[in-house]
Amino acid sequence: LSTLAQNVQDAYAEYKTHEFLRQPLKQSFRLTLSLVLLLSTLFALWAALFMARRLLEPIYELARATRSVADGDYKSRLPVVHHDELGFLVGSFNDMTQRIHQARDAAALSQDQLEGQRSYLQTVLGHLSSGVLTLDDQLHIRTANDAVNALLDMDQPLENFANTHLADVARSHTTLQAFYDQLLPEFLEAGKEWSKEVRLFSDFGRRILMCHGIPLPGSVDDAMGQAIVIDDITKMVKAQRDAAWSEVARRLAHEIKNPLTPIQLSAERMAHKLKNQLHPAEQKVLERSTQTIIKQVDAMKDMVNAFRDYASAPPASYASMDLNQLINEVADLYVGIRAEVKIERQLSTDLPNLFADVSRLRQVLHNLISNAIDAIGDHSGQIQIVTDYVETGATHCAELRVRDSGVGIAEDLLEQLFEPYVTSKPKGTGLGLAIVAKIIEEHGGMVSAANLAEGGAEITIRLPDKSIMDDTLKSV
Ligand SMILES: Nc1ncnc2c1ncn2[C@@H]1O[C@H](COP(=O)(O)OP(=O)(O)OP(=O)(O)O)[C@@H](O)[C@H]1O
Ligand SMILES: [Mg+2]
């Protein structure tokens, strides 16, 4: 029993010891458990946030990328991290932006190429000496290069009238109107290729244009437009004609002139030999006949010479000369030839010296004054010779006008007045004005003829002044 009591006592003593430790132990457990709980909660929170981030990050990235695509940046690519629906979405997005990027690159490239081709075409067209005019099927202007403006004497570029009907523009532009009138039948035959020669008269003289029409496929509604290529063939036609006339002149001079001298000599010899063998009456007839033969042969020689001069004149010799002085010199020769014809002069004091061939310009004046005298005929009248220093576009030129109060130029001759062999006179050669035109052309000038409202005719000649003429001559 005592052992038992002893055991109880020991147990009690041990209990007491433990009793003493119970409180701190309890607290320590509570602390430990709270700590564990806190850590677990924090860990759970971190894990939740981590998972949420992992899930939402690609969506944020996608949203950011969408914004930059909306701002026009098609280069951004998103990393494909997941292999689930989100990964598929990101992959599709990448695919889409890449395709848009490529399409945009291709569009920009073709736009660049188109722009390049356009400016290439524009440069080529701008430097072409041929005019190129394009019209739509309704004859509205589409494009026109610089040469067209020069050929049709446009004071402002024809391209400024894009989408306007050609006829509307032509109404206020004389040369264009003539061009339009002559080509209208061809314009209306759209869909076919055509060629036509057009003759225009303007301030700058006569112009022969070769026009070719080419159908163009329509851009919008398949309606056909047309391109018209215009070439100035005035010089070429003239050169061809001159070459042909030279050849004819050479042959004619050869064929006609050679027998003329023997005819003349024979007539003279016949008159001389038969002089004392005939009755006075027959002698008179003989004399008159031989005189006629000699005179006519002389006239024929003159004609042949004039023709030869027209076709093959020696090279001109240019020097500084005073046009007014030359006019006075030539006009003085005509003063008093016919009392009823007055020769008036209005010579400009501003006129600078010209760089020209005096003897050829003298020939020009002789031809013009004698034509004017012929036009006045047996009536009384006056001839006015006027000089001026005028501005033509960017340059200056000397202008000479010979005006008369004669019958005026026959309407049907007006167009071909400067062609050889155009004459209304029974004894005229028709070479006078052809020679004038040739000389003026050689001087880089232009000549035109018109009838005056008050009656009579006026021939106008324009010659570039010295400096410009130097350039023309250099380029010949
Ligand atoms: N001042 C003028 N007034 C009226 N008609 C003119 C005038 N000048 C020229 N003509 C017309 O132009 C035509 C051609 O003139 P051009 O000088 O070339 O030859 P032509 O005078 O007939 O011959 P040629 O000069 O050999 O005498 C003339 O026949 C005439 O009909
Ligand atoms: Mg004449």
Short mmCIF file of C-alpha atoms and ligand atoms in Angstrom, two decimals:
data_model
loop_
_atom_site.label_atom_id
_atom_site.label_comp_id
_atom_site.label_asym_id
_atom_site.label_seq_id
_atom_site.Cartn_x
_atom_site.Cartn_y
_atom_site.Cartn_z
CA LEU A 1 0.00 0.00 0.00
CA SER A 2 2.79 2.28 0.91
CA THR A 3 4.30 1.53 -2.50
CA LEU A 4 1.03 2.42 -4.05
CA ALA A 5 0.85 5.61 -2.02
CA GLN A 6 4.35 6.29 -2.96
CA ASN A 7 3.46 5.85 -6.62
CA VAL A 8 0.50 8.17 -6.23
CA GLN A 9 2.69 10.70 -4.58
CA ASP A 10 5.24 10.45 -7.31
CA ALA A 11 2.61 10.69 -9.90
CA TYR A 12 1.17 13.69 -8.19
CA ALA A 13 4.58 15.28 -7.96
CA GLU A 14 5.13 14.61 -11.65
CA TYR A 15 1.70 15.99 -12.42
CA LYS A 16 2.62 19.09 -10.52
CA THR A 17 5.73 19.50 -12.60
CA HIS A 18 3.74 19.02 -15.79
CA GLU A 19 1.00 21.24 -14.49
CA PHE A 20 3.60 23.89 -14.19
CA LEU A 21 4.70 23.43 -17.84
CA ARG A 22 1.19 23.14 -19.21
CA GLN A 23 0.51 26.82 -19.73
CA PRO A 24 3.71 27.74 -21.62
CA LEU A 25 3.35 24.57 -23.66
CA LYS A 26 -0.18 25.48 -24.56
CA GLN A 27 0.88 28.94 -25.64
CA SER A 28 3.76 27.69 -27.65
CA PHE A 29 1.45 25.26 -29.50
CA ARG A 30 -1.06 28.04 -30.14
CA LEU A 31 1.69 30.28 -31.53
CA THR A 32 3.10 27.55 -33.71
CA LEU A 33 -0.30 26.64 -35.08
CA SER A 34 -1.17 30.32 -35.76
CA LEU A 35 2.11 30.73 -37.58
CA VAL A 36 1.46 27.65 -39.68
CA LEU A 37 -2.03 28.89 -40.43
CA LEU A 38 -0.78 32.31 -41.47
CA LEU A 39 1.89 30.84 -43.68
CA SER A 40 -0.56 28.47 -45.28
CA THR A 41 -3.00 31.31 -45.93
CA LEU A 42 -0.25 33.44 -47.46
CA PHE A 43 0.90 30.56 -49.57
CA ALA A 44 -2.65 29.89 -50.72
CA LEU A 45 -3.07 33.57 -51.59
CA TRP A 46 0.21 33.65 -53.53
CA ALA A 47 -0.73 30.44 -55.29
CA ALA A 48 -4.13 31.91 -56.23
CA LEU A 49 -2.55 35.14 -57.51
CA PHE A 50 0.12 33.23 -59.39
CA MET A 51 -2.48 31.08 -61.09
CA ALA A 52 -4.63 34.08 -61.90
CA ARG A 53 -1.64 35.89 -63.40
CA ARG A 54 -0.67 32.89 -65.42
CA LEU A 55 -4.18 32.74 -66.79
CA LEU A 56 -4.72 36.43 -67.45
CA GLU A 57 -1.24 37.41 -68.72
CA PRO A 58 -1.80 36.13 -72.30
CA ILE A 59 -5.15 37.91 -72.40
CA TYR A 60 -3.49 41.15 -71.32
CA GLU A 61 -0.79 40.59 -73.95
CA LEU A 62 -3.47 39.95 -76.54
CA ALA A 63 -5.30 43.15 -75.57
CA ARG A 64 -2.03 45.14 -75.80
CA ALA A 65 -1.21 43.64 -79.18
CA THR A 66 -4.74 44.38 -80.45
CA ARG A 67 -4.27 47.99 -79.42
CA SER A 68 -0.98 48.28 -81.32
CA VAL A 69 -2.59 46.64 -84.39
CA ALA A 70 -5.35 49.20 -84.13
CA ASP A 71 -2.61 51.87 -84.12
CA GLY A 72 -1.24 50.43 -87.34
CA ASP A 73 1.65 48.33 -86.03
CA TYR A 74 1.30 44.95 -87.67
CA LYS A 75 4.73 43.72 -86.68
CA SER A 76 4.00 42.67 -83.07
CA ARG A 77 3.99 38.92 -82.48
CA LEU A 78 2.85 37.20 -79.26
CA PRO A 79 4.69 34.22 -77.75
CA VAL A 80 2.62 31.03 -77.85
CA VAL A 81 3.13 29.60 -74.37
CA HIS A 82 0.04 27.55 -73.87
CA HIS A 83 -1.21 24.76 -75.98
CA ASP A 84 -4.83 25.15 -75.05
CA GLU A 85 -7.62 27.35 -76.47
CA LEU A 86 -5.73 30.46 -75.36
CA GLY A 87 -2.64 29.27 -77.23
CA PHE A 88 -4.79 28.67 -80.32
CA LEU A 89 -6.24 32.17 -80.00
CA VAL A 90 -2.76 33.74 -79.74
CA GLY A 91 -1.53 31.66 -82.67
CA SER A 92 -4.48 32.75 -84.81
CA PHE A 93 -3.90 36.36 -83.82
CA ASN A 94 -0.22 36.12 -84.85
CA ASP A 95 -1.24 34.52 -88.11
CA MET A 96 -3.77 37.23 -88.82
CA THR A 97 -1.41 40.16 -88.11
CA GLN A 98 1.32 38.54 -90.19
CA ARG A 99 -1.03 38.20 -93.16
CA ILE A 100 -2.25 41.77 -92.80
CA HIS A 101 1.39 42.90 -92.60
CA GLN A 102 2.27 40.99 -95.78
CA ALA A 103 -0.81 42.28 -97.60
CA ARG A 104 0.03 45.83 -96.54
CA ASP A 105 3.64 45.41 -97.73
CA ALA A 106 2.42 44.05 -101.06
CA ALA A 107 -0.09 46.90 -101.42
CA ALA A 108 2.58 49.51 -100.57
CA LEU A 109 4.99 47.89 -103.03
CA SER A 110 2.47 47.86 -105.85
CA GLN A 111 1.50 51.43 -104.98
CA ASP A 112 5.20 52.41 -105.21
CA GLN A 113 5.55 50.57 -108.49
CA LEU A 114 2.42 52.23 -109.82
CA GLU A 115 3.67 55.64 -108.72
CA GLY A 116 7.08 54.90 -110.28
CA GLN A 117 5.49 53.84 -113.55
CA ARG A 118 3.27 56.89 -113.53
CA SER A 119 6.13 59.32 -113.05
CA TYR A 120 8.22 57.39 -115.62
CA LEU A 121 5.40 57.65 -118.12
CA GLN A 122 4.89 61.30 -117.28
CA THR A 123 8.60 62.08 -117.77
CA VAL A 124 8.64 60.21 -121.09
CA LEU A 125 5.45 61.93 -122.28
CA GLY A 126 6.67 65.31 -121.03
CA HIS A 127 9.83 65.07 -123.11
CA LEU A 128 8.22 63.68 -126.25
CA SER A 129 8.21 66.02 -129.21
CA SER A 130 4.97 64.35 -130.28
CA GLY A 131 1.80 65.47 -128.57
CA VAL A 132 -0.19 62.80 -126.75
CA LEU A 133 -3.79 63.58 -125.90
CA THR A 134 -6.12 61.05 -124.29
CA LEU A 135 -9.89 61.33 -124.30
CA ASP A 136 -12.61 59.21 -122.77
CA ASP A 137 -15.44 57.75 -124.84
CA GLN A 138 -17.48 60.95 -124.37
CA LEU A 139 -14.57 63.09 -125.68
CA HIS A 140 -13.76 64.48 -122.24
CA ILE A 141 -10.11 65.32 -121.77
CA ARG A 142 -8.17 62.82 -119.68
CA THR A 143 -4.51 63.73 -120.11
CA ALA A 144 -2.39 65.88 -122.41
CA ASN A 145 1.38 66.29 -122.47
CA ASP A 146 3.32 69.56 -122.90
CA ALA A 147 3.83 69.02 -126.61
CA VAL A 148 0.05 69.09 -127.19
CA ASN A 149 -0.10 72.54 -125.58
CA ALA A 150 2.67 73.83 -127.83
CA LEU A 151 1.21 72.26 -130.99
CA LEU A 152 -2.26 73.60 -130.34
CA ASP A 153 -1.12 77.05 -129.08
CA MET A 154 -2.74 76.57 -125.68
CA ASP A 155 -2.19 79.51 -123.34
CA GLN A 156 -2.68 77.20 -120.37
CA PRO A 157 -2.11 73.44 -120.09
CA LEU A 158 -4.88 71.35 -121.59
CA GLU A 159 -4.60 69.06 -118.57
CA ASN A 160 -6.11 71.84 -116.47
CA PHE A 161 -9.33 71.07 -118.33
CA ALA A 162 -9.36 67.38 -117.35
CA ASN A 163 -12.87 65.91 -117.45
CA THR A 164 -14.11 68.80 -119.59
CA HIS A 165 -15.52 68.10 -123.04
CA LEU A 166 -12.98 68.94 -125.75
CA ALA A 167 -15.57 71.01 -127.63
CA ASP A 168 -16.15 73.22 -124.56
CA VAL A 169 -12.44 74.01 -124.28
CA ALA A 170 -12.14 74.50 -128.04
CA ARG A 171 -14.78 77.21 -128.01
CA SER A 172 -12.35 79.66 -126.41
CA HIS A 173 -9.19 78.47 -128.20
CA THR A 174 -9.06 79.13 -131.95
CA THR A 175 -6.37 76.64 -132.91
CA LEU A 176 -7.92 73.89 -130.80
CA GLN A 177 -11.29 74.65 -132.38
CA ALA A 178 -9.85 74.14 -135.88
CA PHE A 179 -8.19 70.93 -134.70
CA TYR A 180 -11.45 69.68 -133.17
CA ASP A 181 -13.53 70.57 -136.23
CA GLN A 182 -11.22 68.71 -138.59
CA LEU A 183 -10.94 65.61 -136.41
CA LEU A 184 -14.52 65.32 -135.16
CA PRO A 185 -15.53 62.59 -137.67
CA GLU A 186 -12.52 60.51 -136.56
CA PHE A 187 -13.19 61.16 -132.86
CA LEU A 188 -16.69 59.79 -133.29
CA GLU A 189 -15.37 56.54 -134.72
CA ALA A 190 -13.98 55.40 -131.38
CA GLY A 191 -12.82 51.81 -131.28
CA LYS A 192 -10.91 52.07 -134.56
CA GLU A 193 -7.39 53.19 -135.33
CA TRP A 194 -7.22 56.20 -137.61
CA SER A 195 -4.72 58.66 -139.11
CA LYS A 196 -5.40 62.09 -140.52
CA GLU A 197 -3.46 65.12 -141.63
CA VAL A 198 -4.66 68.36 -140.08
CA ARG A 199 -3.74 71.85 -141.30
CA LEU A 200 -3.84 74.68 -138.80
CA PHE A 201 -3.22 78.40 -139.14
CA SER A 202 -2.17 80.38 -136.13
CA ASP A 203 -0.13 83.37 -135.01
CA PHE A 204 2.89 81.18 -135.50
CA GLY A 205 2.22 80.39 -139.14
CA ARG A 206 0.88 77.37 -140.92
CA ARG A 207 1.24 74.01 -139.28
CA ILE A 208 0.65 70.54 -140.71
CA LEU A 209 -0.06 67.95 -138.04
CA MET A 210 -0.21 64.20 -138.53
CA CYS A 211 -2.66 62.74 -136.03
CA HIS A 212 -3.04 59.06 -135.16
CA GLY A 213 -5.91 57.82 -133.05
CA ILE A 214 -5.55 54.65 -131.01
CA PRO A 215 -8.47 53.11 -129.09
CA LEU A 216 -7.88 52.73 -125.36
CA PRO A 217 -9.64 50.20 -123.15
CA GLY A 218 -11.94 51.96 -120.66
CA SER A 219 -11.02 51.78 -117.00
CA VAL A 220 -14.36 51.87 -115.21
CA ASP A 221 -17.29 50.73 -117.28
CA ASP A 222 -15.40 49.24 -120.22
CA ALA A 223 -16.22 52.23 -122.44
CA MET A 224 -13.49 52.85 -124.99
CA GLY A 225 -11.44 56.03 -124.81
CA GLN A 226 -8.79 57.05 -127.28
CA ALA A 227 -5.22 58.32 -127.38
CA ILE A 228 -4.30 60.79 -130.10
CA VAL A 229 -0.66 61.09 -131.06
CA ILE A 230 0.11 64.36 -132.83
CA ASP A 231 3.27 64.99 -134.86
CA ASP A 232 4.25 68.28 -136.43
CA ILE A 233 5.23 67.33 -139.98
CA THR A 234 5.32 70.88 -141.38
CA LYS A 235 9.08 70.89 -141.80
CA MET A 236 9.13 67.38 -143.18
CA VAL A 237 6.43 68.12 -145.75
CA LYS A 238 8.24 71.30 -146.69
CA ALA A 239 11.58 69.50 -147.00
CA GLN A 240 9.99 66.81 -149.16
CA ARG A 241 8.31 69.40 -151.32
CA ASP A 242 11.51 71.44 -151.61
CA ALA A 243 13.44 68.34 -152.60
CA ALA A 244 10.85 67.49 -155.24
CA TRP A 245 10.80 71.05 -156.56
CA SER A 246 14.61 71.17 -156.63
CA GLU A 247 14.62 68.11 -158.81
CA VAL A 248 11.92 69.52 -161.11
CA ALA A 249 13.71 72.87 -161.23
CA ARG A 250 16.99 71.26 -162.14
CA ARG A 251 15.40 69.30 -164.97
CA LEU A 252 13.25 72.15 -166.21
CA ALA A 253 16.15 74.58 -166.19
CA HIS A 254 18.11 72.07 -168.19
CA GLU A 255 15.31 71.21 -170.62
CA ILE A 256 13.98 74.71 -171.19
CA LYS A 257 16.92 77.01 -170.83
CA ASN A 258 19.25 75.30 -173.26
CA PRO A 259 17.12 75.78 -176.40
CA LEU A 260 16.14 79.33 -175.40
CA THR A 261 19.43 80.97 -176.34
CA PRO A 262 19.51 79.42 -179.86
CA ILE A 263 15.87 80.42 -180.38
CA GLN A 264 16.68 83.99 -179.38
CA LEU A 265 19.84 84.10 -181.51
CA SER A 266 18.04 82.58 -184.50
CA ALA A 267 15.27 85.14 -184.26
CA GLU A 268 17.82 87.96 -184.09
CA ARG A 269 19.79 86.53 -187.02
CA MET A 270 16.63 86.08 -189.09
CA ALA A 271 15.58 89.67 -188.43
CA HIS A 272 19.06 90.88 -189.32
CA LYS A 273 19.38 88.79 -192.52
CA LEU A 274 15.93 89.50 -193.92
CA LYS A 275 16.01 93.15 -192.95
CA ASN A 276 16.76 94.50 -196.41
CA GLN A 277 15.14 91.78 -198.48
CA LEU A 278 11.52 92.45 -197.60
CA HIS A 279 8.96 95.09 -198.36
CA PRO A 280 8.65 97.67 -195.60
CA ALA A 281 5.23 96.31 -194.55
CA GLU A 282 6.49 92.70 -194.34
CA GLN A 283 9.61 93.96 -192.66
CA LYS A 284 7.49 95.55 -189.95
CA VAL A 285 5.65 92.27 -189.39
CA LEU A 286 8.97 90.44 -189.21
CA GLU A 287 10.39 92.96 -186.78
CA ARG A 288 7.35 92.77 -184.55
CA SER A 289 7.37 88.97 -184.66
CA THR A 290 11.05 88.64 -183.91
CA GLN A 291 10.74 91.20 -181.11
CA THR A 292 7.87 89.16 -179.67
CA ILE A 293 9.96 85.99 -179.90
CA ILE A 294 12.92 87.68 -178.21
CA LYS A 295 10.73 89.25 -175.47
CA GLN A 296 8.90 86.02 -174.77
CA VAL A 297 12.13 84.08 -174.68
CA ASP A 298 13.47 86.63 -172.20
CA ALA A 299 10.33 86.22 -170.10
CA MET A 300 10.76 82.44 -170.24
CA LYS A 301 14.37 82.80 -169.13
CA ASP A 302 13.24 84.95 -166.22
CA MET A 303 10.65 82.37 -165.28
CA VAL A 304 13.16 79.56 -165.37
CA ASN A 305 15.62 81.64 -163.36
CA ALA A 306 12.97 82.48 -160.77
CA PHE A 307 12.05 78.84 -160.53
CA ARG A 308 15.68 77.83 -160.15
CA ASP A 309 16.19 80.51 -157.50
CA TYR A 310 13.25 79.20 -155.54
CA ALA A 311 14.43 75.62 -155.57
CA SER A 312 18.18 75.98 -155.26
CA ALA A 313 19.25 79.31 -153.91
CA PRO A 314 22.88 79.70 -152.82
CA PRO A 315 23.53 79.58 -149.05
CA ALA A 316 22.44 82.74 -147.25
CA SER A 317 25.03 85.07 -145.75
CA TYR A 318 23.86 86.49 -142.46
CA ALA A 319 25.09 89.77 -141.02
CA SER A 320 23.83 92.51 -138.78
CA MET A 321 21.45 94.72 -140.75
CA ASP A 322 18.96 97.53 -140.27
CA LEU A 323 15.54 96.47 -141.55
CA ASN A 324 14.16 100.04 -141.60
CA GLN A 325 17.04 101.22 -143.73
CA LEU A 326 16.49 98.36 -146.19
CA ILE A 327 12.77 99.18 -146.38
CA ASN A 328 13.54 102.83 -147.18
CA GLU A 329 16.03 101.77 -149.82
CA VAL A 330 13.60 99.38 -151.57
CA ALA A 331 10.47 101.52 -151.16
CA ASP A 332 12.26 104.54 -152.69
CA LEU A 333 12.64 102.55 -155.89
CA TYR A 334 8.85 102.27 -156.17
CA VAL A 335 8.03 105.86 -155.26
CA GLY A 336 6.82 107.69 -158.35
CA ILE A 337 6.60 104.57 -160.53
CA ARG A 338 2.87 105.07 -160.39
CA ALA A 339 1.64 108.43 -159.21
CA GLU A 340 -1.74 107.04 -158.04
CA VAL A 341 -0.07 104.58 -155.66
CA LYS A 342 1.18 106.13 -152.45
CA ILE A 343 3.75 104.30 -150.41
CA GLU A 344 3.51 105.13 -146.71
CA ARG A 345 5.99 104.00 -144.11
CA GLN A 346 5.56 103.69 -140.33
CA LEU A 347 8.91 102.43 -139.19
CA SER A 348 9.49 101.69 -135.51
CA THR A 349 12.47 103.39 -133.93
CA ASP A 350 12.69 100.61 -131.30
CA LEU A 351 13.70 98.03 -133.86
CA PRO A 352 17.10 96.50 -133.06
CA ASN A 353 19.50 95.40 -135.78
CA LEU A 354 18.67 91.98 -137.20
CA PHE A 355 21.04 89.19 -138.03
CA ALA A 356 19.87 88.46 -141.55
CA ASP A 357 20.73 88.18 -145.23
CA VAL A 358 20.14 91.67 -146.68
CA SER A 359 19.87 90.59 -150.30
CA ARG A 360 17.26 87.98 -149.49
CA LEU A 361 15.19 90.34 -147.40
CA ARG A 362 15.44 92.81 -150.29
CA GLN A 363 13.97 90.08 -152.50
CA VAL A 364 11.16 89.63 -149.94
CA LEU A 365 10.34 93.35 -149.99
CA HIS A 366 10.38 93.49 -153.80
CA ASN A 367 7.97 90.57 -154.00
CA LEU A 368 5.59 92.00 -151.42
CA ILE A 369 5.55 95.52 -152.86
CA SER A 370 5.11 94.34 -156.43
CA ASN A 371 2.22 92.07 -155.34
CA ALA A 372 0.62 95.05 -153.59
CA ILE A 373 1.02 97.23 -156.70
CA ASP A 374 -0.50 94.43 -158.81
CA ALA A 375 -3.42 94.16 -156.37
CA ILE A 376 -4.14 97.88 -156.60
CA GLY A 377 -4.06 97.58 -160.41
CA ASP A 378 -5.02 100.62 -162.41
CA HIS A 379 -6.85 102.25 -159.54
CA SER A 380 -5.34 104.66 -157.10
CA GLY A 381 -4.47 103.36 -153.68
CA GLN A 382 -1.85 103.15 -151.03
CA ILE A 383 0.67 100.70 -149.69
CA GLN A 384 1.61 100.87 -146.03
CA ILE A 385 4.84 99.37 -144.78
CA VAL A 386 4.88 99.08 -141.00
CA THR A 387 7.60 97.79 -138.70
CA ASP A 388 7.29 97.02 -135.01
CA TYR A 389 9.22 95.39 -132.24
CA VAL A 390 6.72 93.02 -130.66
CA GLU A 391 6.60 90.57 -127.81
CA THR A 392 5.62 87.01 -128.73
CA GLY A 393 5.34 84.79 -125.70
CA ALA A 394 8.72 84.81 -123.98
CA THR A 395 10.62 86.37 -126.87
CA HIS A 396 10.75 89.55 -128.94
CA CYS A 397 10.70 89.77 -132.68
CA ALA A 398 10.73 92.26 -135.49
CA GLU A 399 7.41 92.53 -137.26
CA LEU A 400 7.01 93.75 -140.82
CA ARG A 401 3.58 94.34 -142.29
CA VAL A 402 2.90 95.24 -145.91
CA ARG A 403 -0.66 96.40 -146.28
CA ASP A 404 -2.39 97.53 -149.45
CA SER A 405 -5.77 98.91 -150.51
CA GLY A 406 -6.03 96.52 -153.44
CA VAL A 407 -8.56 93.84 -154.32
CA GLY A 408 -7.60 91.53 -151.50
CA ILE A 409 -6.53 87.90 -151.72
CA ALA A 410 -8.96 85.48 -153.36
CA GLU A 411 -10.48 83.29 -150.60
CA ASP A 412 -9.67 80.06 -152.41
CA LEU A 413 -5.99 81.04 -152.64
CA LEU A 414 -5.58 81.99 -148.98
CA GLU A 415 -4.74 78.48 -147.78
CA GLN A 416 -2.05 77.75 -150.33
CA LEU A 417 -0.77 81.25 -150.94
CA PHE A 418 2.79 80.34 -150.00
CA GLU A 419 2.96 77.25 -152.19
CA PRO A 420 4.83 77.54 -155.48
CA TYR A 421 2.79 78.10 -158.63
CA VAL A 422 -0.23 79.50 -156.87
CA THR A 423 -1.25 82.54 -158.86
CA SER A 424 -4.31 84.39 -160.04
CA LYS A 425 -2.40 86.46 -162.58
CA PRO A 426 -2.32 85.50 -166.24
CA LYS A 427 1.38 86.24 -166.41
CA GLY A 428 2.32 85.50 -162.81
CA THR A 429 4.72 82.69 -161.93
CA GLY A 430 3.13 82.13 -158.54
CA LEU A 431 6.64 81.88 -157.09
CA GLY A 432 6.82 85.32 -155.43
CA LEU A 433 5.25 84.41 -152.09
CA ALA A 434 6.73 80.89 -152.13
CA ILE A 435 10.18 82.54 -152.30
CA VAL A 436 9.16 84.96 -149.51
CA ALA A 437 8.04 82.08 -147.29
CA LYS A 438 11.23 80.13 -147.97
CA ILE A 439 13.48 83.07 -147.12
CA ILE A 440 11.57 83.88 -143.94
CA GLU A 441 11.67 80.26 -142.84
CA GLU A 442 15.42 80.20 -143.40
CA HIS A 443 15.64 83.18 -141.05
CA GLY A 444 13.70 81.31 -138.35
CA GLY A 445 10.69 83.60 -138.80
CA MET A 446 7.13 83.18 -139.93
CA VAL A 447 4.87 84.74 -142.52
CA SER A 448 1.10 84.94 -142.73
CA ALA A 449 -1.44 86.59 -144.98
CA ALA A 450 -4.87 88.00 -144.32
CA ASN A 451 -7.48 90.17 -145.94
CA LEU A 452 -8.32 93.43 -144.22
CA ALA A 453 -11.84 94.22 -143.14
CA GLU A 454 -11.66 97.59 -144.93
CA GLY A 455 -10.48 95.90 -148.16
CA GLY A 456 -7.04 94.98 -149.36
CA ALA A 457 -4.55 92.49 -148.08
CA GLU A 458 -1.90 92.38 -145.41
CA ILE A 459 1.19 90.19 -145.33
CA THR A 460 2.78 89.91 -141.90
CA ILE A 461 6.32 88.75 -141.34
CA ARG A 462 7.91 88.10 -138.00
CA LEU A 463 11.64 87.72 -137.60
CA PRO A 464 13.34 86.84 -134.33
CA ASP A 465 15.81 89.48 -133.16
CA LYS A 466 19.56 88.97 -133.34
CA SER A 467 20.18 86.85 -130.27
CA ILE A 468 17.33 84.45 -130.97
CA MET A 469 18.27 84.19 -134.58
CA ASP A 470 21.80 83.22 -133.56
CA ASP A 471 20.35 80.30 -131.65
CA THR A 472 18.15 79.21 -134.54
CA LEU A 473 21.08 79.30 -136.88
CA LYS A 474 23.28 77.36 -134.51
CA SER A 475 20.69 74.63 -134.28
CA VAL A 476 20.29 74.32 -138.06
N1 LIG B 1 -1.22 92.02 -151.85
C1 LIG B 1 -1.99 91.11 -152.46
N2 LIG B 1 -3.30 91.37 -152.67
C2 LIG B 1 -4.11 90.47 -153.28
N3 LIG B 1 -3.68 89.27 -153.71
C3 LIG B 1 -2.40 88.95 -153.53
C4 LIG B 1 -1.49 89.85 -152.89
N4 LIG B 1 -0.29 89.23 -152.82
C5 LIG B 1 -0.45 88.04 -153.42
N5 LIG B 1 -1.70 87.86 -153.84
C6 LIG B 1 -2.27 86.69 -154.51
O1 LIG B 1 -1.37 85.64 -154.32
C7 LIG B 1 -0.98 85.07 -155.55
C8 LIG B 1 0.42 84.57 -155.49
O2 LIG B 1 1.34 85.61 -155.35
P1 LIG B 1 2.83 85.38 -155.78
O3 LIG B 1 3.60 86.61 -155.51
O4 LIG B 1 3.28 84.14 -155.13
O5 LIG B 1 2.72 85.09 -157.29
P2 LIG B 1 2.28 86.11 -158.44
O6 LIG B 1 2.35 87.50 -157.91
O7 LIG B 1 0.98 85.64 -158.97
O8 LIG B 1 3.40 85.85 -159.49
P3 LIG B 1 4.77 86.69 -159.59
O9 LIG B 1 5.16 87.01 -158.22
O10 LIG B 1 5.68 85.80 -160.28
O11 LIG B 1 4.41 87.90 -160.38
C9 LIG B 1 -1.20 86.20 -156.53
O12 LIG B 1 -1.43 85.69 -157.82
C10 LIG B 1 -2.39 86.92 -155.98
O13 LIG B 1 -3.57 86.28 -156.38
MG MG B 2 4.12 88.19 -156.90
#
